[in-house]
PDB file of C-alpha atoms and ligand atoms in Angstrom:
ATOM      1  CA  UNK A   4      16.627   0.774  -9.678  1.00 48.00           C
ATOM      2  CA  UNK A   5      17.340  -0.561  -5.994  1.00 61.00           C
ATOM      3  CA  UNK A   6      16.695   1.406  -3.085  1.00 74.00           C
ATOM      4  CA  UNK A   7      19.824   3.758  -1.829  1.00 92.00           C
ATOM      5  CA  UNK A   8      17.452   5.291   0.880  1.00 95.00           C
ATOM      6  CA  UNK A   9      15.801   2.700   3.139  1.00 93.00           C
ATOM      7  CA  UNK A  10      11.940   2.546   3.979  1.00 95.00           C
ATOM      8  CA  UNK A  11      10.466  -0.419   4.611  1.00 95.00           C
ATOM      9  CA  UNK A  12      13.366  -2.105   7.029  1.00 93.00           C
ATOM     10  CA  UNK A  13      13.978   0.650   9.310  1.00 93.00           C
ATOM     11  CA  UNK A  14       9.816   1.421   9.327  1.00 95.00           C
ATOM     12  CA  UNK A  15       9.157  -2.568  10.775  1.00 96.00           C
ATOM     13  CA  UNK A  16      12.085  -3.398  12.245  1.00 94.00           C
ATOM     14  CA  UNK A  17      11.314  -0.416  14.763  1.00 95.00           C
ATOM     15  CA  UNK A  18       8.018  -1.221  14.607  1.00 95.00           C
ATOM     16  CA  UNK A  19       7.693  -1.144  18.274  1.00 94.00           C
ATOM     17  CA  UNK A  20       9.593   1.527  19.361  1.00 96.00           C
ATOM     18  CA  UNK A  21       7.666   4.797  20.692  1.00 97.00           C
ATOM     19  CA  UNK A  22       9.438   7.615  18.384  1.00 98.00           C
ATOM     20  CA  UNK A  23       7.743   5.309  15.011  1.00 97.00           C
ATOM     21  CA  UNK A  24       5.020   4.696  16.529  1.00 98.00           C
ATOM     22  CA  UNK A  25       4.464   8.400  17.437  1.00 98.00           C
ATOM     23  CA  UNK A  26       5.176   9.580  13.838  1.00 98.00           C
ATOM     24  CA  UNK A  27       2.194   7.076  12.845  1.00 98.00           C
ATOM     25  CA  UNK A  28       0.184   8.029  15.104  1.00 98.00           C
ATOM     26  CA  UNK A  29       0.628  11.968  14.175  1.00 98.00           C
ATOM     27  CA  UNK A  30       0.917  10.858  10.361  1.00 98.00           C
ATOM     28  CA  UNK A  31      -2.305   9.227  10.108  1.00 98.00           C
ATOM     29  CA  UNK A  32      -4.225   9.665  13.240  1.00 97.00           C
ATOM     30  CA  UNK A  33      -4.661   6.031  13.612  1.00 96.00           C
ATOM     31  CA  UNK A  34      -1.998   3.592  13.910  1.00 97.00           C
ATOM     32  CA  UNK A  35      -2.035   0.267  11.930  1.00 97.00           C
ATOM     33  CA  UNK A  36       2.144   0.362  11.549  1.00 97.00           C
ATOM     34  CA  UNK A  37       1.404   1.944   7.958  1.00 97.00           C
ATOM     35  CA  UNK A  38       3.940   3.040   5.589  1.00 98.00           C
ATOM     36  CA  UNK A  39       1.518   3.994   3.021  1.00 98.00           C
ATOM     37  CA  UNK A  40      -0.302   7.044   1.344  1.00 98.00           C
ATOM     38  CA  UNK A  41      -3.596   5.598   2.690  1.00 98.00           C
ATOM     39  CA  UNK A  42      -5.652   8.277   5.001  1.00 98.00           C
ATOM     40  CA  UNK A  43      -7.366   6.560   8.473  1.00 97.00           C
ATOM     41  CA  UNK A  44     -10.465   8.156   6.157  1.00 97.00           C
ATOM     42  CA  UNK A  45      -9.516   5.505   3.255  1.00 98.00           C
ATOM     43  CA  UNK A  46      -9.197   2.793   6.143  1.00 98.00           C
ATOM     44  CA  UNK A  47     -12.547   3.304   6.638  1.00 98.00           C
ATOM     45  CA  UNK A  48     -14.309   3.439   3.846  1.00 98.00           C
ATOM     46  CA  UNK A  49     -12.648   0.006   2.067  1.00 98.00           C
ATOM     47  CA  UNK A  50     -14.186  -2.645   4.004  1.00 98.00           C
ATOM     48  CA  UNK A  51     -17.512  -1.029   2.519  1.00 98.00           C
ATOM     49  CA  UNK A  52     -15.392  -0.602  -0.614  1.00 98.00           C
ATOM     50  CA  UNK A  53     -14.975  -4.521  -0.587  1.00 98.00           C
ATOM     51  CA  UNK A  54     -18.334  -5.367   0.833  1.00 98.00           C
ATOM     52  CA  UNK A  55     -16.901  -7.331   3.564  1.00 98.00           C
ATOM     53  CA  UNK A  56     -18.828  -9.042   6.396  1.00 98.00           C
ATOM     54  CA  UNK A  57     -17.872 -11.489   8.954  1.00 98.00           C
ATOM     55  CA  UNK A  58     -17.884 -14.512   6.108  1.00 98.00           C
ATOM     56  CA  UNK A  59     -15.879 -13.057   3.578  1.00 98.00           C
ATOM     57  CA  UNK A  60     -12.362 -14.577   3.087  1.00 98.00           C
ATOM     58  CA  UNK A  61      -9.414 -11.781   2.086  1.00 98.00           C
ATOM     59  CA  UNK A  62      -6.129 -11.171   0.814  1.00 98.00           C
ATOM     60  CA  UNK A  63      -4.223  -8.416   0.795  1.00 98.00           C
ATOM     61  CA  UNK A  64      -0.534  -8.019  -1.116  1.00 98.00           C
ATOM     62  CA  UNK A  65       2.080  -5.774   0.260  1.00 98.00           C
ATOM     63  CA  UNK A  66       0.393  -6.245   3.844  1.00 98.00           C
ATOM     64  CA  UNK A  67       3.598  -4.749   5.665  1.00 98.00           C
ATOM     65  CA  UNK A  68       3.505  -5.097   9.794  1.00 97.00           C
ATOM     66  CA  UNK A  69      -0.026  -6.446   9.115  1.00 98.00           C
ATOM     67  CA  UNK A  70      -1.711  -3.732  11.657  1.00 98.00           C
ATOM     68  CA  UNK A  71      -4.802  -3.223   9.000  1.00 98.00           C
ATOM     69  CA  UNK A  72      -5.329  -6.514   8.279  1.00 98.00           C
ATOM     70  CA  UNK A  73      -5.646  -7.613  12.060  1.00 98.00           C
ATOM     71  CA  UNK A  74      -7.558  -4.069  12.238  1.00 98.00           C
ATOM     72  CA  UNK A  75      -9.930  -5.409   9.679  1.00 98.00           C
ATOM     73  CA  UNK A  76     -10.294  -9.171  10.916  1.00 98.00           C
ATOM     74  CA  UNK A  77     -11.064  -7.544  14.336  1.00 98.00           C
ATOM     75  CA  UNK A  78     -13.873  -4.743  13.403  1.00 98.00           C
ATOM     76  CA  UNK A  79     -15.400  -6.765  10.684  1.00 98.00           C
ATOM     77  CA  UNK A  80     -14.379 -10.856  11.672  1.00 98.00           C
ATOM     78  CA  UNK A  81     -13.377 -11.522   8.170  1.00 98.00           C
ATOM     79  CA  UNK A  82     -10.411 -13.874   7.373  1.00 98.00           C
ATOM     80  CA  UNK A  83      -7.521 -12.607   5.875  1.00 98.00           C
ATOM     81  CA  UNK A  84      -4.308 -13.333   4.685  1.00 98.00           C
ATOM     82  CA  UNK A  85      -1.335 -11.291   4.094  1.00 98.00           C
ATOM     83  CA  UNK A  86       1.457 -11.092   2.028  1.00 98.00           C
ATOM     84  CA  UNK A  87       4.727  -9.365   1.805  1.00 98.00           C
ATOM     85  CA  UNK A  88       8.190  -9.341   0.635  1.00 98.00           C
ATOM     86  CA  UNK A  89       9.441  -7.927   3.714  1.00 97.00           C
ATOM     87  CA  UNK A  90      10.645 -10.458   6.336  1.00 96.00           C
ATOM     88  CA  UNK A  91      10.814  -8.371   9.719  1.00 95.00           C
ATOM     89  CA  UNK A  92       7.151  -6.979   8.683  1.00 97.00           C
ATOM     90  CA  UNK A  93       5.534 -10.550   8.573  1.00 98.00           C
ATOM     91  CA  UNK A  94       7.459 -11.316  11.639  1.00 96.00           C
ATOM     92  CA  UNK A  95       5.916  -8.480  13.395  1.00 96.00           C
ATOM     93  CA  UNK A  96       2.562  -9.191  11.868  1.00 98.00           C
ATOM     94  CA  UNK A  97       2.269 -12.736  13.094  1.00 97.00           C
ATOM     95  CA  UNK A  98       3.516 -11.790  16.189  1.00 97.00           C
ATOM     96  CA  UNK A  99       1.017  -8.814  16.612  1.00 97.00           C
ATOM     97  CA  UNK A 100      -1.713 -11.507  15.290  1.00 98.00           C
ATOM     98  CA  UNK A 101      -0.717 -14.284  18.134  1.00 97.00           C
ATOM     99  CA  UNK A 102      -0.766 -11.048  20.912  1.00 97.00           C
ATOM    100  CA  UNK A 103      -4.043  -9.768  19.653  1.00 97.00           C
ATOM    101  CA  UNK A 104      -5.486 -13.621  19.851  1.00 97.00           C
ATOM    102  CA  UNK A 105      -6.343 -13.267  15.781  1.00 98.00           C
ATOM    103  CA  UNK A 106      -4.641 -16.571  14.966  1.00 96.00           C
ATOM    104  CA  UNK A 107      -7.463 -18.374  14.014  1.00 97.00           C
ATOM    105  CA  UNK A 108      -8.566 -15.338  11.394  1.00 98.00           C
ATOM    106  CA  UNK A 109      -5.562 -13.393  10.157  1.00 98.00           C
ATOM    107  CA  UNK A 110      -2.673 -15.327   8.836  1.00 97.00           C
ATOM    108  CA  UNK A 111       0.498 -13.886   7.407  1.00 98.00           C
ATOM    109  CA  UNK A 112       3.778 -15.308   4.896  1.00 98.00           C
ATOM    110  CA  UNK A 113       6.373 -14.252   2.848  1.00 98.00           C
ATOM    111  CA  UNK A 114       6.068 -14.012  -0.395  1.00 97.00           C
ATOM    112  CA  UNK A 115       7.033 -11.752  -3.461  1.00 97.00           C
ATOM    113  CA  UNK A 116       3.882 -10.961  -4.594  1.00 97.00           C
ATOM    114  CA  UNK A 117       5.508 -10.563  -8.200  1.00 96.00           C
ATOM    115  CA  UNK A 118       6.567 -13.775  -8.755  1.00 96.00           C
ATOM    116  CA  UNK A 119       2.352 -15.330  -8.790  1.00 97.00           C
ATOM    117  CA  UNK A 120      -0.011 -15.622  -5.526  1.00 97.00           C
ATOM    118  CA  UNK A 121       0.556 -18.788  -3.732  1.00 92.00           C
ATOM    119  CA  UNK A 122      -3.216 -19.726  -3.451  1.00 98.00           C
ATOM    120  CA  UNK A 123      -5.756 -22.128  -5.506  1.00 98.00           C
ATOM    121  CA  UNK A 124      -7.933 -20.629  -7.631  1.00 98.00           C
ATOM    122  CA  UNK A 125     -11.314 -19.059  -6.237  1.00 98.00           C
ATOM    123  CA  UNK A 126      -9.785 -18.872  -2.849  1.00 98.00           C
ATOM    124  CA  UNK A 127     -11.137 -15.318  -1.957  1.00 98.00           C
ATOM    125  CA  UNK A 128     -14.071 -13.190  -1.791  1.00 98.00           C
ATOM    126  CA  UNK A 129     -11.733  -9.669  -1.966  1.00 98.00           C
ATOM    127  CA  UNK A 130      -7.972  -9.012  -2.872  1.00 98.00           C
ATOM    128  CA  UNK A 131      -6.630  -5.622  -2.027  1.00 98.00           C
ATOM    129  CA  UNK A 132      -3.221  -3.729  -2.286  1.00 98.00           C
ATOM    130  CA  UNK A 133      -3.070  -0.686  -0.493  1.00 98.00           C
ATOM    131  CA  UNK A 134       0.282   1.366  -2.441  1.00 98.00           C
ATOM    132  CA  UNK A 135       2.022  -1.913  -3.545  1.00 98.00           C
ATOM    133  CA  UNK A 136       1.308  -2.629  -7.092  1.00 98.00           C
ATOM    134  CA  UNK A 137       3.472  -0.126  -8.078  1.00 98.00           C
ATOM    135  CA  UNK A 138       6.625  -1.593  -6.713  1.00 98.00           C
ATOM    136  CA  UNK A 139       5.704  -5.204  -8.732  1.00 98.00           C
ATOM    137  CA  UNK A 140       7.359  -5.553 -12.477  1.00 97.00           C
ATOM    138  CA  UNK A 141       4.502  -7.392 -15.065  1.00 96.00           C
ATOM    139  CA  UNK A 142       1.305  -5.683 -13.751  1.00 98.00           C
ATOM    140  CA  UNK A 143      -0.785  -7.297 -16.363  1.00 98.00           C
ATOM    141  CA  UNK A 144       0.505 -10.374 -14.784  1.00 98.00           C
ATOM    142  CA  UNK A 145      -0.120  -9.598 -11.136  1.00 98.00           C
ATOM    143  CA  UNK A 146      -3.402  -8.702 -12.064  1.00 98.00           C
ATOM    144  CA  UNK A 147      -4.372 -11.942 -13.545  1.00 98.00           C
ATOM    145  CA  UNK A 148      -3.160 -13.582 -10.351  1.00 98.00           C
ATOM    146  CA  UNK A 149      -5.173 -11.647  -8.417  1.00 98.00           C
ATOM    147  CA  UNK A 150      -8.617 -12.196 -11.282  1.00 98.00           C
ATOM    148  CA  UNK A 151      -7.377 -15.700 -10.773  1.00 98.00           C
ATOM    149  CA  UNK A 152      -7.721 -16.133  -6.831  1.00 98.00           C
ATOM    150  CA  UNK A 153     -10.539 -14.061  -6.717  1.00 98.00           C
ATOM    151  CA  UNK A 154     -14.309 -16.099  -6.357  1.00 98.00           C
ATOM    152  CA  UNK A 155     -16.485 -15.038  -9.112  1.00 98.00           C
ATOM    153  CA  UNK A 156     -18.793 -12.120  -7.544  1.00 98.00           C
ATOM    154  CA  UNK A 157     -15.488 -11.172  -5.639  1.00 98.00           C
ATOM    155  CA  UNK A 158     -13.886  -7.612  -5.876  1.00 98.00           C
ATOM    156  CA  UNK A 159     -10.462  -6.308  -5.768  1.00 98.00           C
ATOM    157  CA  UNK A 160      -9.269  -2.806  -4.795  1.00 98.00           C
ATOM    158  CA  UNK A 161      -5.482  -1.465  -5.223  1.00 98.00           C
ATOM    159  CA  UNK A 162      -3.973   1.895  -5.398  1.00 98.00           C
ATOM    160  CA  UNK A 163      -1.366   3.104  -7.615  1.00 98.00           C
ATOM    161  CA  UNK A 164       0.472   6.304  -6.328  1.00 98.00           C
ATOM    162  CA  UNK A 165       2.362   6.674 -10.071  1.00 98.00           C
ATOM    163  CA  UNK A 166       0.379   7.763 -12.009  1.00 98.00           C
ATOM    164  CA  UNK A 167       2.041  10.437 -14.515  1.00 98.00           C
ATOM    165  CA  UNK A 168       0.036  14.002 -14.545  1.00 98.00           C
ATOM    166  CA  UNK A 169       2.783  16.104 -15.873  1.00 98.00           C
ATOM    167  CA  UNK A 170       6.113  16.621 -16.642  1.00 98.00           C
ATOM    168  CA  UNK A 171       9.036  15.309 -14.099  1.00 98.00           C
ATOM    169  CA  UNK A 172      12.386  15.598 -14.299  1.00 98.00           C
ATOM    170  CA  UNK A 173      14.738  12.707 -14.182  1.00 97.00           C
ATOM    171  CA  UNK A 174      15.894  14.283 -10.675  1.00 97.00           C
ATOM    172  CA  UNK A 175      12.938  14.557  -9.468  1.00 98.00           C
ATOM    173  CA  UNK A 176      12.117  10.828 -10.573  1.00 97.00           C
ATOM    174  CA  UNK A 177      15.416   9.282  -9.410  1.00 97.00           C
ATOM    175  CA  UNK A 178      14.189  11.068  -5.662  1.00 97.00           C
ATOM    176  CA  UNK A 179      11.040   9.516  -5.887  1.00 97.00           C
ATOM    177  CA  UNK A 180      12.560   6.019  -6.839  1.00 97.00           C
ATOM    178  CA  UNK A 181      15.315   6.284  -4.024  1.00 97.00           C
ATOM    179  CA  UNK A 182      13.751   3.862  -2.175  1.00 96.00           C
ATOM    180  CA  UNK A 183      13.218   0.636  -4.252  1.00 95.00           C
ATOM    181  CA  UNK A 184      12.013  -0.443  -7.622  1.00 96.00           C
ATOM    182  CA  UNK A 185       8.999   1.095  -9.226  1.00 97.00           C
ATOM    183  CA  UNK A 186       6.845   1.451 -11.988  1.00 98.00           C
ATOM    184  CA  UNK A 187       5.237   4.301 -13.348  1.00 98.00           C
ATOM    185  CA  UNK A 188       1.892   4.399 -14.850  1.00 98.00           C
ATOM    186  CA  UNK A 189       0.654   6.565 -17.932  1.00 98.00           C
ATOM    187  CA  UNK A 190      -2.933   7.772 -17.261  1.00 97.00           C
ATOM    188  CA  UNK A 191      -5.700   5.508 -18.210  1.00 98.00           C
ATOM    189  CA  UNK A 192      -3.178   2.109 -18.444  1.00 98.00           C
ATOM    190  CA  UNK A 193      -4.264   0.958 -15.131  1.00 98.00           C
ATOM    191  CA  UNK A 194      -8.306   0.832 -16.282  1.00 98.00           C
ATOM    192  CA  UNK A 195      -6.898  -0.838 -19.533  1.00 98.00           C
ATOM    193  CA  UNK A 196      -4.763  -3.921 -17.703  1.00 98.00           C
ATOM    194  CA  UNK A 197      -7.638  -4.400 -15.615  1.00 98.00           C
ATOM    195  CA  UNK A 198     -10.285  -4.313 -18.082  1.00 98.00           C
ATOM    196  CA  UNK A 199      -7.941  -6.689 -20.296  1.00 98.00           C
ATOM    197  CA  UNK A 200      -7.954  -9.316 -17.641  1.00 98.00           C
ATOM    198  CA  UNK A 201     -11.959  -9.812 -17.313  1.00 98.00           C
ATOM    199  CA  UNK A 202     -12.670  -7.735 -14.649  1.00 98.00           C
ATOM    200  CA  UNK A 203     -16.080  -5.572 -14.926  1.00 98.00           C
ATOM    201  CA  UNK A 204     -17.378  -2.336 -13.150  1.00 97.00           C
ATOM    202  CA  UNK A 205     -13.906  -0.638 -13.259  1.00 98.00           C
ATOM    203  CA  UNK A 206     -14.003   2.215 -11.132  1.00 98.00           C
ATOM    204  CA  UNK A 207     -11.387   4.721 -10.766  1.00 98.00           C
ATOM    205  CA  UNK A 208     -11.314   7.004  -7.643  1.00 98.00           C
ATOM    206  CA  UNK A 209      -9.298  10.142  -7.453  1.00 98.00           C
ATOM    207  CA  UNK A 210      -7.143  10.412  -3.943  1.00 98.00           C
ATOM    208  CA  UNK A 211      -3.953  12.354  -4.965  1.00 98.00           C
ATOM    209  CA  UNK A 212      -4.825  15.176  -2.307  1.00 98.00           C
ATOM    210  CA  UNK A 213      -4.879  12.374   0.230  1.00 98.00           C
ATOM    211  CA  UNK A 214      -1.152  11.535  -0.769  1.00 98.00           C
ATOM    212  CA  UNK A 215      -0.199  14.785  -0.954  1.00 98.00           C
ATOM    213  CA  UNK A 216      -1.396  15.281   2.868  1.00 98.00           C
ATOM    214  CA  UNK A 217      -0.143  12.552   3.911  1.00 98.00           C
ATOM    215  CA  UNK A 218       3.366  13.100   2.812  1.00 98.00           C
ATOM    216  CA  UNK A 219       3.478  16.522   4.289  1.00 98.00           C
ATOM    217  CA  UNK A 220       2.143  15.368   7.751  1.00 98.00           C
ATOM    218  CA  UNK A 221       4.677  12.142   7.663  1.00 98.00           C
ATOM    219  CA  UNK A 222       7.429  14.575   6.447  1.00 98.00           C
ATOM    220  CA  UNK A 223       6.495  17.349   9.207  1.00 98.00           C
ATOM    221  CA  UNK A 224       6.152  14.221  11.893  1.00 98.00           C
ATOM    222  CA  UNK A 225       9.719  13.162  11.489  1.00 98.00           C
ATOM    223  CA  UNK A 226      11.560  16.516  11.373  1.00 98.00           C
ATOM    224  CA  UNK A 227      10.175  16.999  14.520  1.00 98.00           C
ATOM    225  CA  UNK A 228      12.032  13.878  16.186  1.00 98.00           C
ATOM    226  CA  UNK A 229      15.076  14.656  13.922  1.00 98.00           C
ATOM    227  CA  UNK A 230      17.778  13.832  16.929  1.00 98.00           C
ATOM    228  CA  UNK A 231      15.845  10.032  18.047  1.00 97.00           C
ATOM    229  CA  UNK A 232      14.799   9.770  14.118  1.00 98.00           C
ATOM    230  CA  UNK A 233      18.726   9.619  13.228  1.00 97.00           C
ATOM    231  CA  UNK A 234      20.145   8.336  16.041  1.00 97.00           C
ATOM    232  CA  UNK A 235      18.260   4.587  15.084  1.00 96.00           C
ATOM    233  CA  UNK A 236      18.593   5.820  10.933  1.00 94.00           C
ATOM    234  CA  UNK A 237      21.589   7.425  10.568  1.00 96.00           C
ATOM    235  CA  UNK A 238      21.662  11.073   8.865  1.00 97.00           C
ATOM    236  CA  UNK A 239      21.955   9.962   5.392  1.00 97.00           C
ATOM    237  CA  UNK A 240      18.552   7.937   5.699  1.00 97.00           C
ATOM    238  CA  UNK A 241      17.080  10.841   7.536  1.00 97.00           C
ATOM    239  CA  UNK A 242      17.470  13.056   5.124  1.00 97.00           C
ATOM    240  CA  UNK A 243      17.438  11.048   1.892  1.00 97.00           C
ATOM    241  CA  UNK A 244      13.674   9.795   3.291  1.00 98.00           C
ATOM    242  CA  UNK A 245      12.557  13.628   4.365  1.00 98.00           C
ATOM    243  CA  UNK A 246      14.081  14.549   0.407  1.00 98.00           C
ATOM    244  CA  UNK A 247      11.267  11.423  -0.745  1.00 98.00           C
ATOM    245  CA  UNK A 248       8.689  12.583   1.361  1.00 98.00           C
ATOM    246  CA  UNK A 249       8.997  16.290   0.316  1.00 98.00           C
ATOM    247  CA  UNK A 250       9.559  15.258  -3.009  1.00 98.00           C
ATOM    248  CA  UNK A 251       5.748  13.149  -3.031  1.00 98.00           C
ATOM    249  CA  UNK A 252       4.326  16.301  -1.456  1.00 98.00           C
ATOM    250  CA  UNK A 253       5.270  18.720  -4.008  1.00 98.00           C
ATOM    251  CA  UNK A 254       4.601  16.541  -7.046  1.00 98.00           C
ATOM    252  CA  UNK A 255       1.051  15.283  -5.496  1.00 98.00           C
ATOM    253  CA  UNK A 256       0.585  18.841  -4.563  1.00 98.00           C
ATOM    254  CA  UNK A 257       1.421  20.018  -8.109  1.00 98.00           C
ATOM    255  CA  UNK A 258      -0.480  16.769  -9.775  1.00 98.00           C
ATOM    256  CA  UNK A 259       2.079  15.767 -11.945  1.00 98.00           C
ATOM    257  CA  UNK A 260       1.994  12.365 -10.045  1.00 98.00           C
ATOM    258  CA  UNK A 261      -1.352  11.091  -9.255  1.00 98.00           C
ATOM    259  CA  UNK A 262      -2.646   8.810  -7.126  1.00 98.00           C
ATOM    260  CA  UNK A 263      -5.769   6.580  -7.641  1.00 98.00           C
ATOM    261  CA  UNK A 264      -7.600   3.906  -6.010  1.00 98.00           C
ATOM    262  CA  UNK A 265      -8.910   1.174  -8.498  1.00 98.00           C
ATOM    263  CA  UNK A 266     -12.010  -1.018  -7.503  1.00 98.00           C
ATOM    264  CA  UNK A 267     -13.497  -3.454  -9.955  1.00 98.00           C
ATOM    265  CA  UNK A 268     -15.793  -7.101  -9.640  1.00 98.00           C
ATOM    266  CA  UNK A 269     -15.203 -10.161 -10.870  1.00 98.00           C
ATOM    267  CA  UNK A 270     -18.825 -10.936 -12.138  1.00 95.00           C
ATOM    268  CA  UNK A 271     -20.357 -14.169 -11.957  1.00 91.00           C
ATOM    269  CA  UNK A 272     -20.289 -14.640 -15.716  1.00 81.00           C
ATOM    270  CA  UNK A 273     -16.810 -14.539 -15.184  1.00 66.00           C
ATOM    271  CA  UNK A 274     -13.847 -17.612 -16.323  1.00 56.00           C
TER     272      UNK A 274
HETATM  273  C1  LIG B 322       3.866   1.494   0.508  1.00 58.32           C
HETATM  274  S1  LIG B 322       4.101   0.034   1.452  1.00 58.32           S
HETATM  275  C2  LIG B 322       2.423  -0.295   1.916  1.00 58.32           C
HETATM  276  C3  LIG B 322       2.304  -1.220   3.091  1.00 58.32           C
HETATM  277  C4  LIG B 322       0.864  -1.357   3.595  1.00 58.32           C
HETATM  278  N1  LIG B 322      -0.005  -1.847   2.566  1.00 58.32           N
HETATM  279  C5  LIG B 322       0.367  -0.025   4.105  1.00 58.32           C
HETATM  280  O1  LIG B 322      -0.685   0.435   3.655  1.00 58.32           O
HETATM  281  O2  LIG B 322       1.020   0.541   4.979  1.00 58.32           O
HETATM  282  C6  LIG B 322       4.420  -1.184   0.201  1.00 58.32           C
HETATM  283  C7  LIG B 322       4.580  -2.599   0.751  1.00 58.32           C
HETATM  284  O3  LIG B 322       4.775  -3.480  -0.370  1.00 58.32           O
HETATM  285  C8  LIG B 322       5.718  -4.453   0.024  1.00 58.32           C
HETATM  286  N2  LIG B 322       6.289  -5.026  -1.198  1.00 58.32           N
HETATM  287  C9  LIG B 322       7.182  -4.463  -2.062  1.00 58.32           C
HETATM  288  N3  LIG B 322       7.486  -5.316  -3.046  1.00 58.32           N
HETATM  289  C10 LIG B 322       6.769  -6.446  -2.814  1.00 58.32           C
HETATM  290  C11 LIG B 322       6.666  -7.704  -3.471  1.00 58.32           C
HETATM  291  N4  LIG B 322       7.384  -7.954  -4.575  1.00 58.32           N
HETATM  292  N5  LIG B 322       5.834  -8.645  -2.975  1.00 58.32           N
HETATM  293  C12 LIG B 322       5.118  -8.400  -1.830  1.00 58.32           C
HETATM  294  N6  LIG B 322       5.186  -7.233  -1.156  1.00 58.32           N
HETATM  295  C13 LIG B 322       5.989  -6.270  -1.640  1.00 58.32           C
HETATM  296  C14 LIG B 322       6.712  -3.683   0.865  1.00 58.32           C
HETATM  297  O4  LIG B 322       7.506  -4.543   1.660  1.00 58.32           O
HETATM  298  C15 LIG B 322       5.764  -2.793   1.668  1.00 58.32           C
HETATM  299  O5  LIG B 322       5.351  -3.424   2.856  1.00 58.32           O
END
């Protein structure tokens, strides 16, 4: 299904501009240009997650405006590299990397993370995907790309905001699709691909309270700029994104979609 209610464009191409940046702000507390489920608590805790230091080399897929990776390359001087499908987010994340002076540590491209990673093999110490995976056909296949690139002792982390907990109707499904493709996970599928692939020490990590906040703060953020909100959207993408975000709240709220972060290694032993 392709999107009829439009995210992603309208969230970087206004990157910049004060009423987004407010909604952020009030959304998640802290602003790194997300458009994501993930709580400024999450963005905490995942460099530990990843065991990152100032030597470890990172990617992360579905990187949007870039705002966490250049957050993480700052607090922890990794080097990263980000990927997305989006072209005015990677525009705005190399240009918020070259006014931030991270240049030298965070790089960013264009790339559809579903069609293979564009790196050798063994490239990275960590490979992460904060609310991405989900919108990437062949996840069996995306997984071995991201085994592949991944140095043996190296760990990935990704979240997957679809996973089924109950019974949805199609309305409610077509609402939650409205803005792009997606793929919906059955419970235990996720831990299954990823064991299948090689990885070891899978560890799943309940956080569908987390979405469910979120969506409700991001939901109650944006009604409150309604009038600037749809004079740079239009109504119909006001109200068709307030109908998703309401829509995430009550089934997160409800748990009959889930949301989990998965963290595994890729031991030594490892092909
Ligand atoms: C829910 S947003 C998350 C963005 C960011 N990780 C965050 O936490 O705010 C999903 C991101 O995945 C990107 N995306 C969707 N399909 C993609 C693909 N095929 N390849 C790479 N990125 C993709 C979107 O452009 C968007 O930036």
């Amino acid at each position: 299904m392709s999107a009829n209610v439009d995210l992603y464009n309208s969230a970087y191409a206004n990157y910049g501009s004060e009423v987004y940046q407010q909604v952020r702000l009030e959304t998640y507390g802290q602003d790194f240009g997300q458009t994501s489920w993930v709580t400024t608590e999450e963005s905490s805790e995942i460099p530990e997650m990843l065991r990152l230091d100032a030597h470890s080399s990172v990617l992360e897929l579905g990187c949007g405006s870039g705002g966490y990776a250049l957050h993480l390359a700052r607090s922890v001087g990794c080097s990263i590299t980000g990927v997305d499908v989006n072209a005015p987010g990677v525009r705005n994340a190399n240009q918020l990397a070259a006014s931030q002076g991270l240049e030298a540590l965070a790089r960013f491209a264009e790339s559809d993370a579903s069609k293979g990673l564009l790196f050798p093999e063994q490239a990275f110490d960590a490979v992460f995907a904060n609310d991405v995976l989900c919108h990437l056909p062949e996840r069996l296949t995306v997984l071995r790309e991201m085994f592949r690139v991944l140095k043996p002792g190296g760990r990935m982390l990704f979240s997957d905001a679809l996973v089924i907990g109950g019974m949805i109707s199609h309305e409610e499904i077509a609402t939650r699709s409205s803005i792009g493709y997606y793929v919906y996970s059955p419970p235990g599928e996720n831990e299954r691909l990823i064991a299948q692939v090689g990885f070891a020490q899978i560890r799943a990590i309940d956080t569908t309270d987390n979405a469910s906040r979120i969506a409700k703060r991001w939901h109650q953020a944006r009604e409150k700029r309604k009038n600037e909100l749809v004079a740079v959207e239009g109504s119909r993408n006001f109200n068709g994104l307030q109908a998703f975000l309401s829509n995430v709240h009550r089934l997160t709220t409800e748990r009959r979609l889930l949301r989990y972060f998965y963290l595994a290694d890729k031991e030594h032993s490892s092909r």
